[in-house]
Short mmCIF file of C-alpha atoms in Angstrom, two decimals:
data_model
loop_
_atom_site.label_atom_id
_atom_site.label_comp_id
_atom_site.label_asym_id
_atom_site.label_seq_id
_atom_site.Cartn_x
_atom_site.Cartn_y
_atom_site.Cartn_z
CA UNK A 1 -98.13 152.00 27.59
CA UNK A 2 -95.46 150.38 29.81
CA UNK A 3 -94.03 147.48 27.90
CA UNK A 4 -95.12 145.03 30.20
CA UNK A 5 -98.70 146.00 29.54
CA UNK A 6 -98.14 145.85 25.95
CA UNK A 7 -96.63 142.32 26.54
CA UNK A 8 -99.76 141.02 28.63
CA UNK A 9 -101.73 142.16 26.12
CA UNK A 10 -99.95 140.56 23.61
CA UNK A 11 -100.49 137.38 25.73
CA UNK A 12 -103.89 137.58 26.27
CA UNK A 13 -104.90 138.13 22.90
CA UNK A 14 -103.10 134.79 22.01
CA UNK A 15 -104.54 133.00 24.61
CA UNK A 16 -107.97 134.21 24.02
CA UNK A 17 -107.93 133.10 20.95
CA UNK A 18 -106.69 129.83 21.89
CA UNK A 19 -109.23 129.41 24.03
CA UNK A 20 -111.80 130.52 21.61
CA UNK A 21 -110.50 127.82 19.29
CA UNK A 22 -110.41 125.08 22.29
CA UNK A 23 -114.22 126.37 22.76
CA UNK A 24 -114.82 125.98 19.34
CA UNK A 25 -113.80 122.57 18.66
CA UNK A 26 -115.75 120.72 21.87
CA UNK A 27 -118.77 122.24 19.92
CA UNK A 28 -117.47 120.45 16.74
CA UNK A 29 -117.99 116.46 17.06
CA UNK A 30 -115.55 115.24 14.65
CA UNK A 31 -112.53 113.60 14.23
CA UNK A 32 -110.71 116.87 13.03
CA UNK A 33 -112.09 118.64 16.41
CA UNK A 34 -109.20 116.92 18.07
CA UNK A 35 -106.63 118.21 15.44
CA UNK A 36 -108.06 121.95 15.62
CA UNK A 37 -107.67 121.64 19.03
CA UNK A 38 -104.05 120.41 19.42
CA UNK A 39 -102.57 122.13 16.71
CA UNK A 40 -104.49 125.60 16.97
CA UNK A 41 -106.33 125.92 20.31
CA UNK A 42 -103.44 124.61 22.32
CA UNK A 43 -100.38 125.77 20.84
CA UNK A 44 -101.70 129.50 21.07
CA UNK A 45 -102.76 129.16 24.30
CA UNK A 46 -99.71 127.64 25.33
CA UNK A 47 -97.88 130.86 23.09
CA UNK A 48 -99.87 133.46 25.22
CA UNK A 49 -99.12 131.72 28.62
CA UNK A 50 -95.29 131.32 27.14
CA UNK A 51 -95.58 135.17 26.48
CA UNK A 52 -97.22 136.22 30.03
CA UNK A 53 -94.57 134.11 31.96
CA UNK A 54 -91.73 135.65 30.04
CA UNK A 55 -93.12 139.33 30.92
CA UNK A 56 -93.04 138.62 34.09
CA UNK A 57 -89.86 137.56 33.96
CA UNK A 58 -88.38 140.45 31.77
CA UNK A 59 -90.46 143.26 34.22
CA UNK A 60 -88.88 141.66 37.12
CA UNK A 61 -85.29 142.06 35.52
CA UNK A 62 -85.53 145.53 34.88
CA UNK A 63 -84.37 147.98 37.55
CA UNK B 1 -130.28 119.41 43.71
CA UNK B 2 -127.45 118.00 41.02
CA UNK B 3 -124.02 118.89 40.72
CA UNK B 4 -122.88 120.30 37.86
CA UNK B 5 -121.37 117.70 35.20
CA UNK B 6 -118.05 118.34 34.46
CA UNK B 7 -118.55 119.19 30.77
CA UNK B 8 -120.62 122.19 32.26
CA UNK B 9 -117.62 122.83 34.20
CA UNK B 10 -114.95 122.66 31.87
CA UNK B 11 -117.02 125.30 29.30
CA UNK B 12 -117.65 127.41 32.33
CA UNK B 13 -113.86 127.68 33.70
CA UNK B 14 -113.13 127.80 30.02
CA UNK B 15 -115.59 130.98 29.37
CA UNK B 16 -114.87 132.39 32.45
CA UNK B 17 -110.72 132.57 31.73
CA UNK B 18 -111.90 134.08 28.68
CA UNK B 19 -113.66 137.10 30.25
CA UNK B 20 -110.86 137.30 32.88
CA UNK B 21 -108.49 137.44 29.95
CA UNK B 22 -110.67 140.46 27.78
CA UNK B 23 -110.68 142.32 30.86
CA UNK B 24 -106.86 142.27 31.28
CA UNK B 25 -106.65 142.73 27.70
CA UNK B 26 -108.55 146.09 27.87
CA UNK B 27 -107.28 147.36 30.92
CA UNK B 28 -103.66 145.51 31.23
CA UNK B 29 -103.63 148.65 34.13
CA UNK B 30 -105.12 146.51 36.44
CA UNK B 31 -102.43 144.00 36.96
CA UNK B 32 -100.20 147.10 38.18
CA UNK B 33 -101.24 145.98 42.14
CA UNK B 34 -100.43 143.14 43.71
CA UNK B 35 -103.93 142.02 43.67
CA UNK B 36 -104.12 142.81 40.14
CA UNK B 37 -101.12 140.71 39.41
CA UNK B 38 -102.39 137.98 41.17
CA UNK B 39 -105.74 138.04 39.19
CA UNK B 40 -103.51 137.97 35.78
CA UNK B 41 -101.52 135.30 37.46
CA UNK B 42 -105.46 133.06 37.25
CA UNK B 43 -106.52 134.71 34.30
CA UNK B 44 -103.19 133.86 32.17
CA UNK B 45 -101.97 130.82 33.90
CA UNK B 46 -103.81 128.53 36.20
CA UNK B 47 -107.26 129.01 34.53
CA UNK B 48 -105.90 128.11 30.75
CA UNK B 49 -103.94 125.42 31.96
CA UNK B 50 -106.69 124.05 33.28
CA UNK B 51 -109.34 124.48 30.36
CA UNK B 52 -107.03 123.17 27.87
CA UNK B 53 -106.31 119.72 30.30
CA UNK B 54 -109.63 119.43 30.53
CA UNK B 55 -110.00 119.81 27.41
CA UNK B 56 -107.44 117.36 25.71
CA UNK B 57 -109.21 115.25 28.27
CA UNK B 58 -112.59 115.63 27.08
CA UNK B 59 -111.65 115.69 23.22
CA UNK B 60 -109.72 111.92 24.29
CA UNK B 61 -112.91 110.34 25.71
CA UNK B 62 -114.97 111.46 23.11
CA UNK B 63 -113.08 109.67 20.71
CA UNK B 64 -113.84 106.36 22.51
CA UNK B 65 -117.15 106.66 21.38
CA UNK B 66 -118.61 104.47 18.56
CA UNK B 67 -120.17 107.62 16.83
CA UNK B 68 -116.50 109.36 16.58
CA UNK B 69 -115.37 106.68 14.91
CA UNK B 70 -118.30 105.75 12.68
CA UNK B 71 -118.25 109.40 11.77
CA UNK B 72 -115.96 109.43 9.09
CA UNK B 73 -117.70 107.70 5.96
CA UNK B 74 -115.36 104.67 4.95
CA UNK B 75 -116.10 103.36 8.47
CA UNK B 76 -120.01 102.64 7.48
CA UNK B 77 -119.33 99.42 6.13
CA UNK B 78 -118.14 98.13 9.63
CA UNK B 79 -120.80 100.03 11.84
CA UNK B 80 -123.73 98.49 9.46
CA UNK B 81 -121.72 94.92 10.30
CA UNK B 82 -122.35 95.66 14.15
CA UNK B 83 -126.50 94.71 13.30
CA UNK B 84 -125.34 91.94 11.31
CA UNK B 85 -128.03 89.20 12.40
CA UNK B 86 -126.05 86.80 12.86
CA UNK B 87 -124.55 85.38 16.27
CA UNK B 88 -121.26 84.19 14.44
CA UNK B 89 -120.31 87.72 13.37
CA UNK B 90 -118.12 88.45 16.14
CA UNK B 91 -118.37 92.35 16.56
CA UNK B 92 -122.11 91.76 16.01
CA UNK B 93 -122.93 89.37 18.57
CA UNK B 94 -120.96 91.80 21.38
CA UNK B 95 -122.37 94.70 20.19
CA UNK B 96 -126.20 93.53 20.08
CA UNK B 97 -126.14 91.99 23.45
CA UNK B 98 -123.88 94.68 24.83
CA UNK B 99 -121.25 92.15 26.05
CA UNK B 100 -118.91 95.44 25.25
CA UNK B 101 -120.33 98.92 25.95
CA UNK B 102 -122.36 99.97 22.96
CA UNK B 103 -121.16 103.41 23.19
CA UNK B 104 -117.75 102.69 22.98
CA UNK B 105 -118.02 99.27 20.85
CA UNK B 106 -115.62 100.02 18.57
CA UNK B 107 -112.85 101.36 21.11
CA UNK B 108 -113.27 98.15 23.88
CA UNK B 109 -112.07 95.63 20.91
CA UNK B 110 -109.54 98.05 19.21
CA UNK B 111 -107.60 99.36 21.86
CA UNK B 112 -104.16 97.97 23.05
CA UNK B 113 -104.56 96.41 26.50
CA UNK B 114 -100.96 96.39 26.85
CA UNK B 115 -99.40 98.57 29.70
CA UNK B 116 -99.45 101.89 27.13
CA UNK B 117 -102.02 100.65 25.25
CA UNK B 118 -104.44 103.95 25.37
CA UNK B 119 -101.25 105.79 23.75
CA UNK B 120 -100.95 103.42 21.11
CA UNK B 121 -104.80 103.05 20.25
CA UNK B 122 -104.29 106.98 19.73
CA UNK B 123 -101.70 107.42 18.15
CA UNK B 124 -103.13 105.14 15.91
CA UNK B 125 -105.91 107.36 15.66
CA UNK B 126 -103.78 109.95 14.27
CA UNK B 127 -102.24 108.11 11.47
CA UNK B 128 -106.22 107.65 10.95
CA UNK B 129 -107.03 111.02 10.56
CA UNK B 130 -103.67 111.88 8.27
CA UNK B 131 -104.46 108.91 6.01
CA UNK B 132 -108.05 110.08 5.93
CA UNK B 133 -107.31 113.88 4.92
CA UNK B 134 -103.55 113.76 3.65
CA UNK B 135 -102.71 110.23 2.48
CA UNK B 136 -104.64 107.98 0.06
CA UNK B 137 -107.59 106.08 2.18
CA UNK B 138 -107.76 102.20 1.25
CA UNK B 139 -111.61 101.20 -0.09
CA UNK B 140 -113.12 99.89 2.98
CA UNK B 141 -113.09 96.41 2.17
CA UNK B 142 -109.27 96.71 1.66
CA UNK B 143 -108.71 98.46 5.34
CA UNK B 144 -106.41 95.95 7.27
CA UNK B 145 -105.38 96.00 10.72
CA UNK B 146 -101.38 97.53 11.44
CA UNK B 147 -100.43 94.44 13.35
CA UNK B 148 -102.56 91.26 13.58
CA UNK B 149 -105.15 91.21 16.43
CA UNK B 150 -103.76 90.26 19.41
CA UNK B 151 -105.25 87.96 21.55
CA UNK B 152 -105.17 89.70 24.68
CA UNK B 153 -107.59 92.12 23.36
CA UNK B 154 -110.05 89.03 23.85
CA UNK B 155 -108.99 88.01 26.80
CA UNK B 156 -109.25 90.76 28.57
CA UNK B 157 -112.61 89.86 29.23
CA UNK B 158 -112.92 86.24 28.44
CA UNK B 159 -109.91 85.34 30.68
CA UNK B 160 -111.64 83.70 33.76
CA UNK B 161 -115.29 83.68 32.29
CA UNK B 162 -116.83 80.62 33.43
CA UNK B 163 -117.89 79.87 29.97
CA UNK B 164 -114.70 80.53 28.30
CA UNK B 165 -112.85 78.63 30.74
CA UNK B 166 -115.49 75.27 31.12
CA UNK B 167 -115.11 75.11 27.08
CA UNK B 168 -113.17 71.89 26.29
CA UNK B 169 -111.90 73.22 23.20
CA UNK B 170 -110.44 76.23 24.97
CA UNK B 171 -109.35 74.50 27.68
CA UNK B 172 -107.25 72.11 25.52
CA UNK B 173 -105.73 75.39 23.66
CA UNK B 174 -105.04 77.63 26.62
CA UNK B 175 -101.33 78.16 26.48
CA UNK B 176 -101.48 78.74 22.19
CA UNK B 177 -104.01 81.33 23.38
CA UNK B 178 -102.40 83.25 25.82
CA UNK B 179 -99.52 83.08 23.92
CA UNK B 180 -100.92 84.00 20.70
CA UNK B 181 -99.71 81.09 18.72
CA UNK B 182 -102.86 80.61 17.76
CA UNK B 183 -105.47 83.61 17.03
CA UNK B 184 -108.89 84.06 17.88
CA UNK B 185 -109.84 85.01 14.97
CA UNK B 186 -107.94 83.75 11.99
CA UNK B 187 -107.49 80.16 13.15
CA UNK B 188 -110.85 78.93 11.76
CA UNK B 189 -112.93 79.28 14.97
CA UNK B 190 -114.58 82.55 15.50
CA UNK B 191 -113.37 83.89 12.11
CA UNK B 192 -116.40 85.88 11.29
CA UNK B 193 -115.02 89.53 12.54
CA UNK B 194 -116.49 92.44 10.37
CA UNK B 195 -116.14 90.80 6.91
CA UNK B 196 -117.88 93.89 5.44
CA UNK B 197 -117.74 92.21 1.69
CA UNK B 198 -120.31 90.11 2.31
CA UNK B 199 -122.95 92.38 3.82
CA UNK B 200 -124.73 92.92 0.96
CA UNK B 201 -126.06 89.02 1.26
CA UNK B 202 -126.63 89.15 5.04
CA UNK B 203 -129.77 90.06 7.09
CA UNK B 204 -129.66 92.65 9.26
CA UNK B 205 -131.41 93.34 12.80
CA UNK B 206 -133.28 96.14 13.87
CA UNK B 207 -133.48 96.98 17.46
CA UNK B 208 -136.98 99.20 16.29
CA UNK B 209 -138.48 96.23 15.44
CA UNK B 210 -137.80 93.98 18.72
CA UNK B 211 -139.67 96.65 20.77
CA UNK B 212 -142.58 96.30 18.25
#
């Protein structure tokens, strides 16, 4: 597996699962919904898109 | 024919991002062409970006909602003093005759009508939520407000009422008003706010029984 497919997988998983959290807590009505959200949901999301952008940017440096 | 709310639409970008994304994880061979690569390009960037705005945006405007904050249990004393049957109690005579939205009753009076005022009321929320689960929560009759209520909070709406404005008491207090010298409610006027130690010898209404 090229690395950059390893990387994008590596990205997606984290952002799936920051999405699945994000999903996950507009189900939940509750004050901690918000705090599952910000502190889970989005920070791995934000991780995987943080990881995606960087492959990009590391496939594009290589020769 | 109805459009689609955007709730609907923020769980449908947000599941569709997530099938986009399994399929990229399972065959990251795909983004090898250049329409592949723009397809991971929606998948991993715009389409999460824009689930978790809408999102955060979602998550804020449900917590305007009196049920968000009544949810947590030391705040029953204060949503049982919303059907206090009394027209002095202050939060109870607004609520009851939905002078303030009902659904966000405890938000209209609590936020900060200042210029950054929704930031404030929630980051106030916050320190909620941390004294709630990590700090040492007051008994409910000992919650106090972090600063003094301000004024302004009232007038926002009772600025340039015709009844506010005609009253001769108010009129003769304006300026200490506007300027907070003198409070609302603390200077012996409209006093009665949520004073949740005294419900136990108060009558309460029942909207069930006016439709009777």
């Amino acid at each position: 597996m090229k690395p950059i497919e390893r990387n994008l997988r590596i990205a997606g998983c984290l952002t799936l699962v920051g999405l699945g959290v994000t999903l996950l807590s507009l189900a939940w009505k509750a004050p901690l919904s918000f705090i599952l959200f910000a502190g889970v949901g989005a920070v791995l999301t934000f991780a995987g898109i943080v990881i995606y952008l960087y492959s990009l940017v590391s496939a594009a440096g290589t020769p | 024919m109805t459009l689609p709310g955007p709730q609907t639409l923020l769980y449908s970008a947000l599941i569709v991002s997530v099938i986009l994304i399994a399929i990229i994880i399972f065959k990251p061979s795909v983004t090898a062409t250049q329409g592949g690569k723009i397809f991971a390009f929606v998948a991993l960037f715009i389409l999460p970006i824009l689930g978790t705005l809408g999102a955060a945006s979602d998550q804020i405007e449900r917590s305007k909602h009196t049920a968000f904050c009544l949810s947590c249990h030391i705040m029953e004393p204060y949503g049982k003093s919303l059907l206090v049957d009394d027209p002095l109690y202050i939060p109870a005579a607004h609520f009851q005759n939905h002078r303030i939205p009902a659904d966000e009753a405890c938000y209209t009076c609590h936020t900060n009508y200042g210029l950054y005022g929704d930031i404030h009321a929630k980051l106030g929320g916050l320190r909620h939520i941390y004294i709630q689960y990590l700090g040492t929560p007051p008994a409910p009759d000992k919650i106090t407000l972090f600063t003094p209520y301000n004024n302004r909070e009232c007038l926002h709406c009772h600025l340039g009422a015709r009844s506010f404005e005609s009253n001769e008491v108010h009129k003769a207090i304006m300026d200490s008003l506007k300027s907070n010298e003198m409070s609302c409610v603390t200077s012996g006027c409209h006093d009665m706010v949520h004073n949740i130690d005294s419900l136990a010898k108060t009558k309460f209404w029942s909207p069930a029984n006016e439709t009777n």
